[in-house]
Amino acid sequence: MTKLPSITSNYGNFTDIIYISNKDYLFLGTDQGTIEVRSSLDFSELAIIEHVIDNEFGEPIKIIDPVVNLSSTHKQDLVYAFFGTIAYCISVEELKIIQRVPISEQVVYGNIGKKTGEIGVITVSGYLSRWSPQFVERISSMDFPFAISKCILLHDHNETRIILIMPTGQLILANVDKDPYIIEYDYPDFSDLYKYITFTKTNNNYLLIDKGILSIFSLNDKPSIPNDFLLGRSHIEDQIRKFIKFHTFDVSRKKYIANFRLLRQSHDRYLEEIKRLKIKNELYHNYNLKDDGKTINYAINDLKSSNIENKTIARSVIKKISSRHNVSPIFILFSHKNSSSKETIIENALHWEKKSQKINNNLKKLIILSLLISFMLLLSSEFINDNLNDLIFSIITISVNFIFLILINMYHRRFKIPKIIDIKPILIILFILCIMTTLNIVF
């Protein structure tokens, strides 16, 4: 498949061309929603296949929807045409559409696996769906945790693996003819990667050029580390970098599909699911790498924002991380507020929760002791009849109760830690017992 941006016809500019050798046909997709089918022998026009829908009165209306991509099966008996919002399966033998599949949002890439015949479609929000031949049924699907409308999109020489170069400096790989999965290569010190403006390929070796720096990397089963070479421009010496350290994670099929499958039973449900799963790239990335300290930092920053969606996602992530470490989210927030280092947030949260439990145990012991003594004093007051003894006992009772009130209150106020038990009801009970004991003696 070769790009032909300079060729024009009455139906617009051609976006792609594909040659069907055994049928001697040329299929040319245009940016005006038309596929022109020509004979490669004399280049005479054979057919024009238009992207047409019916209006509310049942009348055909042509839709100007550019052809995103054209692809053929291994036997070259079928051609798949991917428009902006619909995909077609076209019979080469009959030169007619045998299947059409509406897409609920803008398509940025569509292709077919030459060996399997299975179809992969990627939309602008980052949704990838895999279909059986001729779009009979959707086999599986996944959702990238980011939109891909601004990425640089390439494919390997078999046209079955997608390469996404993201504005954040990441290289994403995803298969379209197998159960979907992602391998992500992150370049944290290479934020200009998206600015590469020229790329070409030889087999599976890719070249990226920007501002005099040439990066070369290979996409085999495990892509190699990009090498940077200076191309002789003296004013960009500060851009020379060493080999970039990077890390990868391969999300297993079962786990990924379980978390990110989009049912798409209706367009509204799809949009609702997309909204629920749209997590910040940095947040998702760190969460999968178990880099919980940084993730907590991002999440808490989102909690402070006015965006309701960001707040909801942040609470969910904090809850998941808290559950993983068996610590209350309250102590995660408390630790973040009182920790100077992101790396120690989880450790400090566990420390504060243990300290809170210890303080609560001490408070419970002190409260039980004070209540026990108060009840004993109240019962003892029944047996005192002498006026002098009444006075002394009243003074002792009031003193003991107030000492416990002060001790409990001081011990409680000493620690500014979450989840310390509420002592107000206990203080009220002790005060009531003190009054009851005194009244019982007096009357």
GROMACS .gro file of C-alpha atoms in nm:
model
  443
    1MET     CA    1   0.000   0.000   0.000
    2THR     CA    2   0.139   0.336  -0.106
    3LYS     CA    3   0.022   0.684  -0.019
    4LEU     CA    4  -0.069   0.894  -0.320
    5PRO     CA    5  -0.152   1.241  -0.186
    6SER     CA    6  -0.078   1.420  -0.516
    7ILE     CA    7  -0.317   1.228  -0.743
    8THR     CA    8  -0.656   1.388  -0.798
    9SER     CA    9  -0.975   1.301  -0.981
   10ASN     CA   10  -1.324   1.446  -1.018
   11TYR     CA   11  -1.407   1.282  -0.689
   12GLY     CA   12  -1.129   1.437  -0.479
   13ASN     CA   13  -0.775   1.353  -0.371
   14PHE     CA   14  -0.677   0.989  -0.341
   15THR     CA   15  -0.568   0.895   0.010
   16ASP     CA   16  -0.454   0.536  -0.045
   17ILE     CA   17  -0.400   0.291  -0.326
   18ILE     CA   18  -0.399  -0.087  -0.316
   19TYR     CA   19  -0.321  -0.321  -0.606
   20ILE     CA   20  -0.516  -0.646  -0.644
   21SER     CA   21  -0.278  -0.849  -0.856
   22ASN     CA   22  -0.483  -1.158  -0.933
   23LYS     CA   23  -0.776  -0.945  -1.051
   24ASP     CA   24  -0.572  -0.667  -1.212
   25TYR     CA   25  -0.769  -0.405  -1.026
   26LEU     CA   26  -0.669  -0.081  -0.863
   27PHE     CA   27  -0.877   0.034  -0.567
   28LEU     CA   28  -0.828   0.405  -0.493
   29GLY     CA   29  -0.987   0.571  -0.190
   30THR     CA   30  -1.054   0.945  -0.201
   31ASP     CA   31  -1.104   1.210   0.064
   32GLN     CA   32  -1.454   1.277  -0.076
   33GLY     CA   33  -1.606   0.948   0.036
   34THR     CA   34  -1.555   0.758  -0.290
   35ILE     CA   35  -1.369   0.442  -0.389
   36GLU     CA   36  -1.267   0.433  -0.756
   37VAL     CA   37  -1.200   0.088  -0.900
   38ARG     CA   38  -0.988   0.082  -1.216
   39SER     CA   39  -0.830  -0.178  -1.440
   40SER     CA   40  -0.454  -0.176  -1.410
   41LEU     CA   41  -0.415  -0.282  -1.777
   42ASP     CA   42  -0.564   0.015  -1.956
   43PHE     CA   43  -0.652   0.222  -1.647
   44SER     CA   44  -1.009   0.252  -1.768
   45GLU     CA   45  -1.271   0.325  -1.511
   46LEU     CA   46  -1.467   0.020  -1.399
   47ALA     CA   47  -1.673   0.130  -1.103
   48ILE     CA   48  -1.726   0.400  -0.846
   49ILE     CA   49  -1.834   0.287  -0.499
   50GLU     CA   50  -1.984   0.572  -0.298
   51HIS     CA   51  -2.041   0.601   0.076
   52VAL     CA   52  -2.421   0.648   0.074
   53ILE     CA   53  -2.685   0.636   0.348
   54ASP     CA   54  -3.064   0.675   0.342
   55ASN     CA   55  -3.225   0.986   0.487
   56GLU     CA   56  -3.547   0.992   0.692
   57PHE     CA   57  -3.751   0.964   0.372
   58GLY     CA   58  -3.558   0.659   0.248
   59GLU     CA   59  -3.372   0.864  -0.016
   60PRO     CA   60  -2.998   0.792  -0.072
   61ILE     CA   61  -2.764   1.069   0.038
   62LYS     CA   62  -2.393   1.070  -0.031
   63ILE     CA   63  -2.177   1.138   0.275
   64ILE     CA   64  -1.846   1.317   0.229
   65ASP     CA   65  -1.642   1.099   0.460
   66PRO     CA   66  -1.273   1.048   0.371
   67VAL     CA   67  -1.133   0.700   0.314
   68VAL     CA   68  -0.895   0.640   0.604
   69ASN     CA   69  -0.745   0.318   0.473
   70LEU     CA   70  -0.786   0.036   0.220
   71SER     CA   71  -0.675  -0.321   0.276
   72SER     CA   72  -0.718  -0.657   0.105
   73THR     CA   73  -0.729  -1.021   0.219
   74HIS     CA   74  -0.441  -1.260   0.160
   75LYS     CA   75  -0.626  -1.416  -0.135
   76GLN     CA   76  -0.715  -1.067  -0.255
   77ASP     CA   77  -1.078  -1.162  -0.307
   78LEU     CA   78  -1.206  -0.902  -0.060
   79VAL     CA   79  -1.119  -0.537  -0.008
   80TYR     CA   80  -1.190  -0.360   0.320
   81ALA     CA   81  -1.251   0.014   0.307
   82PHE     CA   82  -1.237   0.217   0.628
   83PHE     CA   83  -1.414   0.551   0.613
   84GLY     CA   84  -1.432   0.810   0.889
   85THR     CA   85  -1.745   0.663   1.048
   86ILE     CA   86  -1.815   0.336   0.864
   87ALA     CA   87  -1.629   0.032   0.730
   88TYR     CA   88  -1.712  -0.173   0.420
   89CYS     CA   89  -1.628  -0.523   0.300
   90ILE     CA   90  -1.623  -0.521  -0.083
   91SER     CA   91  -1.627  -0.826  -0.309
   92VAL     CA   92  -1.362  -0.799  -0.579
   93GLU     CA   93  -1.539  -1.057  -0.797
   94GLU     CA   94  -1.872  -0.870  -0.799
   95LEU     CA   95  -1.742  -0.519  -0.727
   96LYS     CA   96  -2.015  -0.457  -0.472
   97ILE     CA   97  -2.048  -0.400  -0.100
   98ILE     CA   98  -2.129  -0.723   0.085
   99GLN     CA   99  -2.106  -0.590   0.441
  100ARG     CA  100  -2.113  -0.250   0.609
  101VAL     CA  101  -2.043  -0.175   0.974
  102PRO     CA  102  -2.124   0.171   1.121
  103ILE     CA  103  -1.863   0.308   1.361
  104SER     CA  104  -1.989   0.533   1.641
  105GLU     CA  105  -1.694   0.771   1.627
  106GLN     CA  106  -1.413   0.883   1.396
  107VAL     CA  107  -1.188   0.603   1.267
  108VAL     CA  108  -0.814   0.676   1.263
  109TYR     CA  109  -0.694   0.334   1.149
  110GLY     CA  110  -0.836   0.014   1.005
  111ASN     CA  111  -0.661  -0.290   0.864
  112ILE     CA  112  -0.680  -0.666   0.812
  113GLY     CA  113  -0.439  -0.939   0.919
  114LYS     CA  114  -0.303  -1.102   0.604
  115LYS     CA  115  -0.275  -1.447   0.765
  116THR     CA  116  -0.583  -1.453   0.986
  117GLY     CA  117  -0.820  -1.237   0.783
  118GLU     CA  118  -0.927  -1.069   1.107
  119ILE     CA  119  -0.991  -0.696   1.112
  120GLY     CA  120  -0.869  -0.428   1.352
  121VAL     CA  121  -1.027  -0.083   1.386
  122ILE     CA  122  -0.900   0.204   1.603
  123THR     CA  123  -1.110   0.513   1.675
  124VAL     CA  124  -1.012   0.863   1.778
  125SER     CA  125  -1.072   0.805   2.152
  126GLY     CA  126  -0.832   0.510   2.156
  127TYR     CA  127  -1.082   0.225   2.124
  128LEU     CA  128  -0.951  -0.081   1.938
  129SER     CA  129  -1.195  -0.351   1.824
  130ARG     CA  130  -1.107  -0.681   1.657
  131TRP     CA  131  -1.353  -0.844   1.413
  132SER     CA  132  -1.387  -1.180   1.245
  133PRO     CA  133  -1.355  -1.186   0.861
  134GLN     CA  134  -1.625  -0.990   0.675
  135PHE     CA  135  -1.727  -0.817   1.002
  136VAL     CA  136  -1.941  -1.115   1.103
  137GLU     CA  137  -1.889  -1.048   1.474
  138ARG     CA  138  -1.673  -0.850   1.715
  139ILE     CA  139  -1.421  -1.091   1.868
  140SER     CA  140  -1.259  -0.870   2.131
  141SER     CA  141  -1.193  -0.510   2.216
  142MET     CA  142  -0.986  -0.283   2.436
  143ASP     CA  143  -0.957   0.081   2.524
  144PHE     CA  144  -0.629   0.269   2.533
  145PRO     CA  145  -0.607   0.480   2.851
  146PHE     CA  146  -0.563   0.789   2.632
  147ALA     CA  147  -0.704   0.947   2.318
  148ILE     CA  148  -0.495   0.901   2.003
  149SER     CA  149  -0.620   1.191   1.794
  150LYS     CA  150  -0.286   1.373   1.821
  151CYS     CA  151  -0.047   1.081   1.800
  152ILE     CA  152   0.183   0.980   1.512
  153LEU     CA  153   0.050   0.645   1.386
  154LEU     CA  154   0.257   0.388   1.196
  155HIS     CA  155   0.226   0.016   1.127
  156ASP     CA  156   0.478  -0.264   1.078
  157HIS     CA  157   0.556  -0.429   0.744
  158ASN     CA  158   0.285  -0.693   0.802
  159GLU     CA  159   0.035  -0.415   0.874
  160THR     CA  160  -0.092  -0.602   1.181
  161ARG     CA  161   0.087  -0.415   1.459
  162ILE     CA  162   0.020  -0.049   1.531
  163ILE     CA  163   0.287   0.191   1.653
  164LEU     CA  164   0.161   0.502   1.832
  165ILE     CA  165   0.403   0.784   1.915
  166MET     CA  166   0.235   0.991   2.184
  167PRO     CA  167   0.276   1.362   2.265
  168THR     CA  168   0.394   1.260   2.613
  169GLY     CA  169   0.701   1.087   2.467
  170GLN     CA  170   0.577   0.728   2.467
  171LEU     CA  171   0.595   0.457   2.208
  172ILE     CA  172   0.291   0.225   2.219
  173LEU     CA  173   0.261  -0.107   2.035
  174ALA     CA  174  -0.068  -0.293   1.986
  175ASN     CA  175  -0.169  -0.592   1.773
  176VAL     CA  176  -0.484  -0.569   1.561
  177ASP     CA  177  -0.517  -0.933   1.447
  178LYS     CA  178  -0.473  -1.107   1.784
  179ASP     CA  179  -0.632  -1.062   2.123
  180PRO     CA  180  -0.547  -0.696   2.189
  181TYR     CA  181  -0.261  -0.612   2.419
  182ILE     CA  182  -0.029  -0.319   2.476
  183ILE     CA  183   0.346  -0.301   2.518
  184GLU     CA  184   0.448   0.046   2.627
  185TYR     CA  185   0.795   0.199   2.602
  186ASP     CA  186   0.827   0.516   2.805
  187TYR     CA  187   1.086   0.787   2.748
  188PRO     CA  188   1.062   1.007   3.057
  189ASP     CA  189   1.357   1.226   2.956
  190PHE     CA  190   1.256   1.250   2.592
  191SER     CA  191   0.952   1.473   2.587
  192ASP     CA  192   1.027   1.601   2.233
  193LEU     CA  193   0.964   1.261   2.077
  194TYR     CA  194   0.627   1.372   1.941
  195LYS     CA  195   0.796   1.652   1.745
  196TYR     CA  196   0.973   1.409   1.511
  197ILE     CA  197   0.856   1.514   1.168
  198THR     CA  198   1.012   1.262   0.931
  199PHE     CA  199   0.992   0.887   0.944
  200THR     CA  200   1.062   0.601   0.707
  201LYS     CA  201   1.115   0.232   0.746
  202THR     CA  202   1.322  -0.054   0.611
  203ASN     CA  203   1.168  -0.386   0.706
  204ASN     CA  204   1.102  -0.330   1.075
  205ASN     CA  205   1.367  -0.063   1.140
  206TYR     CA  206   1.226   0.285   1.197
  207LEU     CA  207   1.395   0.622   1.164
  208LEU     CA  208   1.276   0.938   1.339
  209ILE     CA  209   1.436   1.274   1.264
  210ASP     CA  210   1.393   1.603   1.447
  211LYS     CA  211   1.618   1.907   1.495
  212GLY     CA  212   1.922   1.725   1.371
  213ILE     CA  213   1.885   1.418   1.590
  214LEU     CA  214   1.835   1.082   1.422
  215SER     CA  215   1.677   0.805   1.631
  216ILE     CA  216   1.679   0.447   1.505
  217PHE     CA  217   1.485   0.165   1.666
  218SER     CA  218   1.375  -0.184   1.565
  219LEU     CA  219   1.032  -0.336   1.630
  220ASN     CA  220   1.091  -0.707   1.663
  221ASP     CA  221   0.941  -0.925   1.937
  222LYS     CA  222   1.121  -0.702   2.186
  223PRO     CA  223   1.205  -0.360   2.039
  224SER     CA  224   1.558  -0.236   2.086
  225ILE     CA  225   1.652   0.080   2.272
  226PRO     CA  226   1.655   0.380   2.035
  227ASN     CA  227   1.999   0.507   1.941
  228ASP     CA  228   2.051   0.882   1.897
  229PHE     CA  229   2.300   1.018   1.646
  230LEU     CA  230   2.410   1.376   1.588
  231LEU     CA  231   2.369   1.481   1.226
  232GLY     CA  232   2.629   1.756   1.230
  233ARG     CA  233   2.438   2.066   1.341
  234SER     CA  234   2.651   2.237   1.605
  235HIS     CA  235   2.374   2.435   1.774
  236ILE     CA  236   2.194   2.121   1.893
  237GLU     CA  237   2.479   1.964   2.092
  238ASP     CA  238   2.279   2.010   2.411
  239GLN     CA  239   2.017   1.772   2.269
  240ILE     CA  240   2.253   1.474   2.249
  241ARG     CA  241   2.139   1.210   2.490
  242LYS     CA  242   2.271   0.879   2.612
  243PHE     CA  243   2.078   0.562   2.551
  244ILE     CA  244   1.741   0.610   2.711
  245LYS     CA  245   1.651   0.386   2.999
  246PHE     CA  246   1.303   0.260   2.956
  247HIS     CA  247   1.069   0.009   3.113
  248THR     CA  248   0.794  -0.204   2.968
  249PHE     CA  249   0.485  -0.373   3.092
  250ASP     CA  250   0.279  -0.624   2.904
  251VAL     CA  251  -0.076  -0.627   3.033
  252SER     CA  252  -0.199  -0.984   3.021
  253ARG     CA  253  -0.499  -1.049   2.799
  254LYS     CA  254  -0.730  -1.173   3.073
  255LYS     CA  255  -0.657  -0.887   3.311
  256TYR     CA  256  -0.671  -0.619   3.043
  257ILE     CA  257  -0.988  -0.738   2.878
  258ALA     CA  258  -1.155  -0.779   3.219
  259ASN     CA  259  -1.077  -0.419   3.311
  260PHE     CA  260  -1.115  -0.243   2.978
  261ARG     CA  261  -1.370  -0.435   2.770
  262LEU     CA  262  -1.625  -0.201   2.616
  263LEU     CA  263  -1.961  -0.368   2.564
  264ARG     CA  264  -2.083  -0.104   2.316
  265GLN     CA  265  -2.441  -0.232   2.323
  266SER     CA  266  -2.539   0.123   2.244
  267HIS     CA  267  -2.357   0.442   2.158
  268ASP     CA  268  -2.463   0.606   2.487
  269ARG     CA  269  -2.334   0.312   2.692
  270TYR     CA  270  -2.007   0.323   2.501
  271LEU     CA  271  -1.959   0.692   2.573
  272GLU     CA  272  -2.046   0.635   2.938
  273GLU     CA  273  -1.789   0.355   2.960
  274ILE     CA  274  -1.525   0.563   2.785
  275LYS     CA  275  -1.584   0.845   3.033
  276ARG     CA  276  -1.553   0.607   3.327
  277LEU     CA  277  -1.229   0.451   3.203
  278LYS     CA  278  -1.054   0.762   3.078
  279ILE     CA  279  -0.768   0.780   3.325
  280LYS     CA  280  -0.477   1.020   3.299
  281ASN     CA  281  -0.190   0.856   3.114
  282GLU     CA  282   0.058   0.929   3.392
  283LEU     CA  283  -0.181   0.803   3.658
  284TYR     CA  284  -0.256   0.480   3.471
  285HIS     CA  285   0.110   0.427   3.389
  286ASN     CA  286   0.232   0.466   3.745
  287TYR     CA  287  -0.055   0.260   3.883
  288ASN     CA  288   0.041  -0.037   3.663
  289LEU     CA  289   0.406  -0.005   3.759
  290LYS     CA  290   0.314  -0.015   4.130
  291ASP     CA  291   0.477   0.328   4.169
  292ASP     CA  292   0.219   0.410   4.432
  293GLY     CA  293   0.387   0.715   4.583
  294LYS     CA  294   0.377   0.911   4.258
  295THR     CA  295   0.031   0.781   4.176
  296ILE     CA  296  -0.102   0.903   4.511
  297ASN     CA  297   0.050   1.242   4.442
  298TYR     CA  298  -0.123   1.269   4.102
  299ALA     CA  299  -0.452   1.142   4.245
  300ILE     CA  300  -0.457   1.387   4.536
  301ASN     CA  301  -0.383   1.674   4.298
  302ASP     CA  302  -0.689   1.564   4.099
  303LEU     CA  303  -0.896   1.561   4.419
  304LYS     CA  304  -0.825   1.932   4.452
  305SER     CA  305  -0.942   2.008   4.098
  306SER     CA  306  -1.290   2.130   4.010
  307ASN     CA  307  -1.334   1.852   3.751
  308ILE     CA  308  -1.587   1.599   3.887
  309GLU     CA  309  -1.459   1.322   3.656
  310ASN     CA  310  -1.100   1.370   3.776
  311LYS     CA  311  -1.215   1.362   4.139
  312THR     CA  312  -1.408   1.038   4.086
  313ILE     CA  313  -1.114   0.868   3.915
  314ALA     CA  314  -0.874   0.992   4.183
  315ARG     CA  315  -1.090   0.854   4.465
  316SER     CA  316  -1.110   0.519   4.286
  317VAL     CA  317  -0.732   0.498   4.241
  318ILE     CA  318  -0.662   0.597   4.603
  319LYS     CA  319  -0.912   0.336   4.722
  320LYS     CA  320  -0.746   0.064   4.510
  321ILE     CA  321  -0.396   0.150   4.632
  322SER     CA  322  -0.519   0.164   4.994
  323SER     CA  323  -0.678  -0.178   4.955
  324ARG     CA  324  -0.358  -0.320   4.806
  325HIS     CA  325  -0.158  -0.207   5.111
  326ASN     CA  326  -0.433  -0.277   5.369
  327VAL     CA  327  -0.439   0.081   5.487
  328SER     CA  328  -0.729   0.324   5.521
  329PRO     CA  329  -0.753   0.597   5.250
  330ILE     CA  330  -0.780   0.853   5.532
  331PHE     CA  331  -0.423   0.772   5.638
  332ILE     CA  332  -0.305   0.790   5.276
  333LEU     CA  333  -0.431   1.149   5.261
  334PHE     CA  334  -0.290   1.226   5.608
  335SER     CA  335   0.049   1.080   5.509
  336HIS     CA  336   0.055   1.283   5.186
  337LYS     CA  337  -0.013   1.600   5.385
  338ASN     CA  338   0.264   1.527   5.635
  339SER     CA  339   0.525   1.355   5.412
  340SER     CA  340   0.803   1.544   5.239
  341SER     CA  341   0.887   1.250   5.010
  342LYS     CA  342   0.650   1.077   4.763
  343GLU     CA  343   0.840   0.751   4.811
  344THR     CA  344   0.748   0.725   5.182
  345ILE     CA  345   0.376   0.808   5.160
  346ILE     CA  346   0.263   0.445   5.188
  347GLU     CA  347   0.512   0.361   5.467
  348ASN     CA  348   0.407   0.667   5.665
  349ALA     CA  349   0.038   0.585   5.617
  350LEU     CA  350   0.094   0.236   5.760
  351HIS     CA  351   0.291   0.389   6.051
  352TRP     CA  352   0.017   0.641   6.135
  353GLU     CA  353  -0.256   0.379   6.119
  354LYS     CA  354  -0.066   0.153   6.363
  355LYS     CA  355  -0.008   0.450   6.592
  356SER     CA  356  -0.376   0.539   6.574
  357GLN     CA  357  -0.471   0.184   6.676
  358LYS     CA  358  -0.228   0.196   6.970
  359ILE     CA  359  -0.366   0.532   7.090
  360ASN     CA  360  -0.723   0.404   7.062
  361ASN     CA  361  -0.635   0.094   7.269
  362ASN     CA  362  -0.484   0.313   7.543
  363LEU     CA  363  -0.786   0.544   7.537
  364LYS     CA  364  -1.023   0.248   7.568
  365LYS     CA  365  -0.834   0.116   7.871
  366LEU     CA  366  -0.838   0.461   8.037
  367ILE     CA  367  -1.210   0.508   7.962
  368ILE     CA  368  -1.302   0.163   8.097
  369LEU     CA  369  -1.103   0.230   8.415
  370SER     CA  370  -1.265   0.571   8.468
  371LEU     CA  371  -1.617   0.435   8.410
  372LEU     CA  372  -1.555   0.145   8.646
  373ILE     CA  373  -1.432   0.371   8.927
  374SER     CA  374  -1.719   0.618   8.868
  375PHE     CA  375  -1.979   0.341   8.899
  376MET     CA  376  -1.810   0.209   9.213
  377LEU     CA  377  -1.822   0.556   9.368
  378LEU     CA  378  -2.187   0.587   9.272
  379LEU     CA  379  -2.272   0.255   9.438
  380SER     CA  380  -2.063   0.335   9.745
  381SER     CA  381  -2.252   0.662   9.798
  382GLU     CA  382  -2.560   0.459   9.903
  383PHE     CA  383  -2.390   0.349  10.223
  384ILE     CA  384  -2.275   0.691  10.348
  385ASN     CA  385  -2.504   0.859  10.602
  386ASP     CA  386  -2.281   1.086  10.805
  387ASN     CA  387  -2.278   1.453  10.700
  388LEU     CA  388  -1.903   1.491  10.740
  389ASN     CA  389  -1.835   1.173  10.548
  390ASP     CA  390  -2.084   1.288  10.286
  391LEU     CA  391  -1.886   1.605  10.230
  392ILE     CA  392  -1.550   1.428  10.213
  393PHE     CA  393  -1.684   1.158   9.980
  394SER     CA  394  -1.842   1.420   9.755
  395ILE     CA  395  -1.513   1.605   9.727
  396ILE     CA  396  -1.328   1.279   9.651
  397THR     CA  397  -1.591   1.177   9.391
  398ILE     CA  398  -1.583   1.511   9.211
  399SER     CA  399  -1.202   1.519   9.221
  400VAL     CA  400  -1.159   1.164   9.085
  401ASN     CA  401  -1.408   1.216   8.805
  402PHE     CA  402  -1.260   1.547   8.701
  403ILE     CA  403  -0.909   1.400   8.707
  404PHE     CA  404  -1.024   1.128   8.465
  405LEU     CA  405  -1.201   1.385   8.251
  406ILE     CA  406  -0.885   1.595   8.226
  407LEU     CA  407  -0.657   1.291   8.164
  408ILE     CA  408  -0.874   1.151   7.885
  409ASN     CA  409  -0.917   1.491   7.722
  410MET     CA  410  -0.543   1.575   7.740
  411TYR     CA  411  -0.439   1.236   7.605
  412HIS     CA  412  -0.688   1.269   7.320
  413ARG     CA  413  -0.586   1.623   7.227
  414ARG     CA  414  -0.218   1.529   7.232
  415PHE     CA  415  -0.242   1.340   6.900
  416LYS     CA  416  -0.362   1.501   6.576
  417ILE     CA  417  -0.415   1.172   6.394
  418PRO     CA  418  -0.723   1.055   6.199
  419LYS     CA  419  -0.961   0.787   6.324
  420ILE     CA  420  -0.903   0.853   6.697
  421ILE     CA  421  -1.219   0.751   6.882
  422ASP     CA  422  -1.462   1.028   6.972
  423ILE     CA  423  -1.442   1.094   7.350
  424LYS     CA  424  -1.724   1.351   7.376
  425PRO     CA  425  -1.992   1.094   7.470
  426ILE     CA  426  -1.756   0.940   7.728
  427LEU     CA  427  -1.683   1.280   7.885
  428ILE     CA  428  -2.057   1.352   7.908
  429ILE     CA  429  -2.121   1.014   8.075
  430LEU     CA  430  -1.843   1.073   8.329
  431PHE     CA  431  -1.979   1.419   8.407
  432ILE     CA  432  -2.332   1.280   8.454
  433LEU     CA  433  -2.200   1.003   8.684
  434CYS     CA  434  -2.016   1.265   8.889
  435ILE     CA  435  -2.336   1.471   8.932
  436MET     CA  436  -2.545   1.162   9.011
  437THR     CA  437  -2.298   1.050   9.278
  438THR     CA  438  -2.294   1.396   9.437
  439LEU     CA  439  -2.675   1.427   9.433
  440ASN     CA  440  -2.711   1.079   9.575
  441ILE     CA  441  -2.491   1.174   9.870
  442VAL     CA  442  -2.662   1.508   9.931
  443PHE     CA  443  -3.019   1.376   9.914
   0.00000   0.00000   0.00000
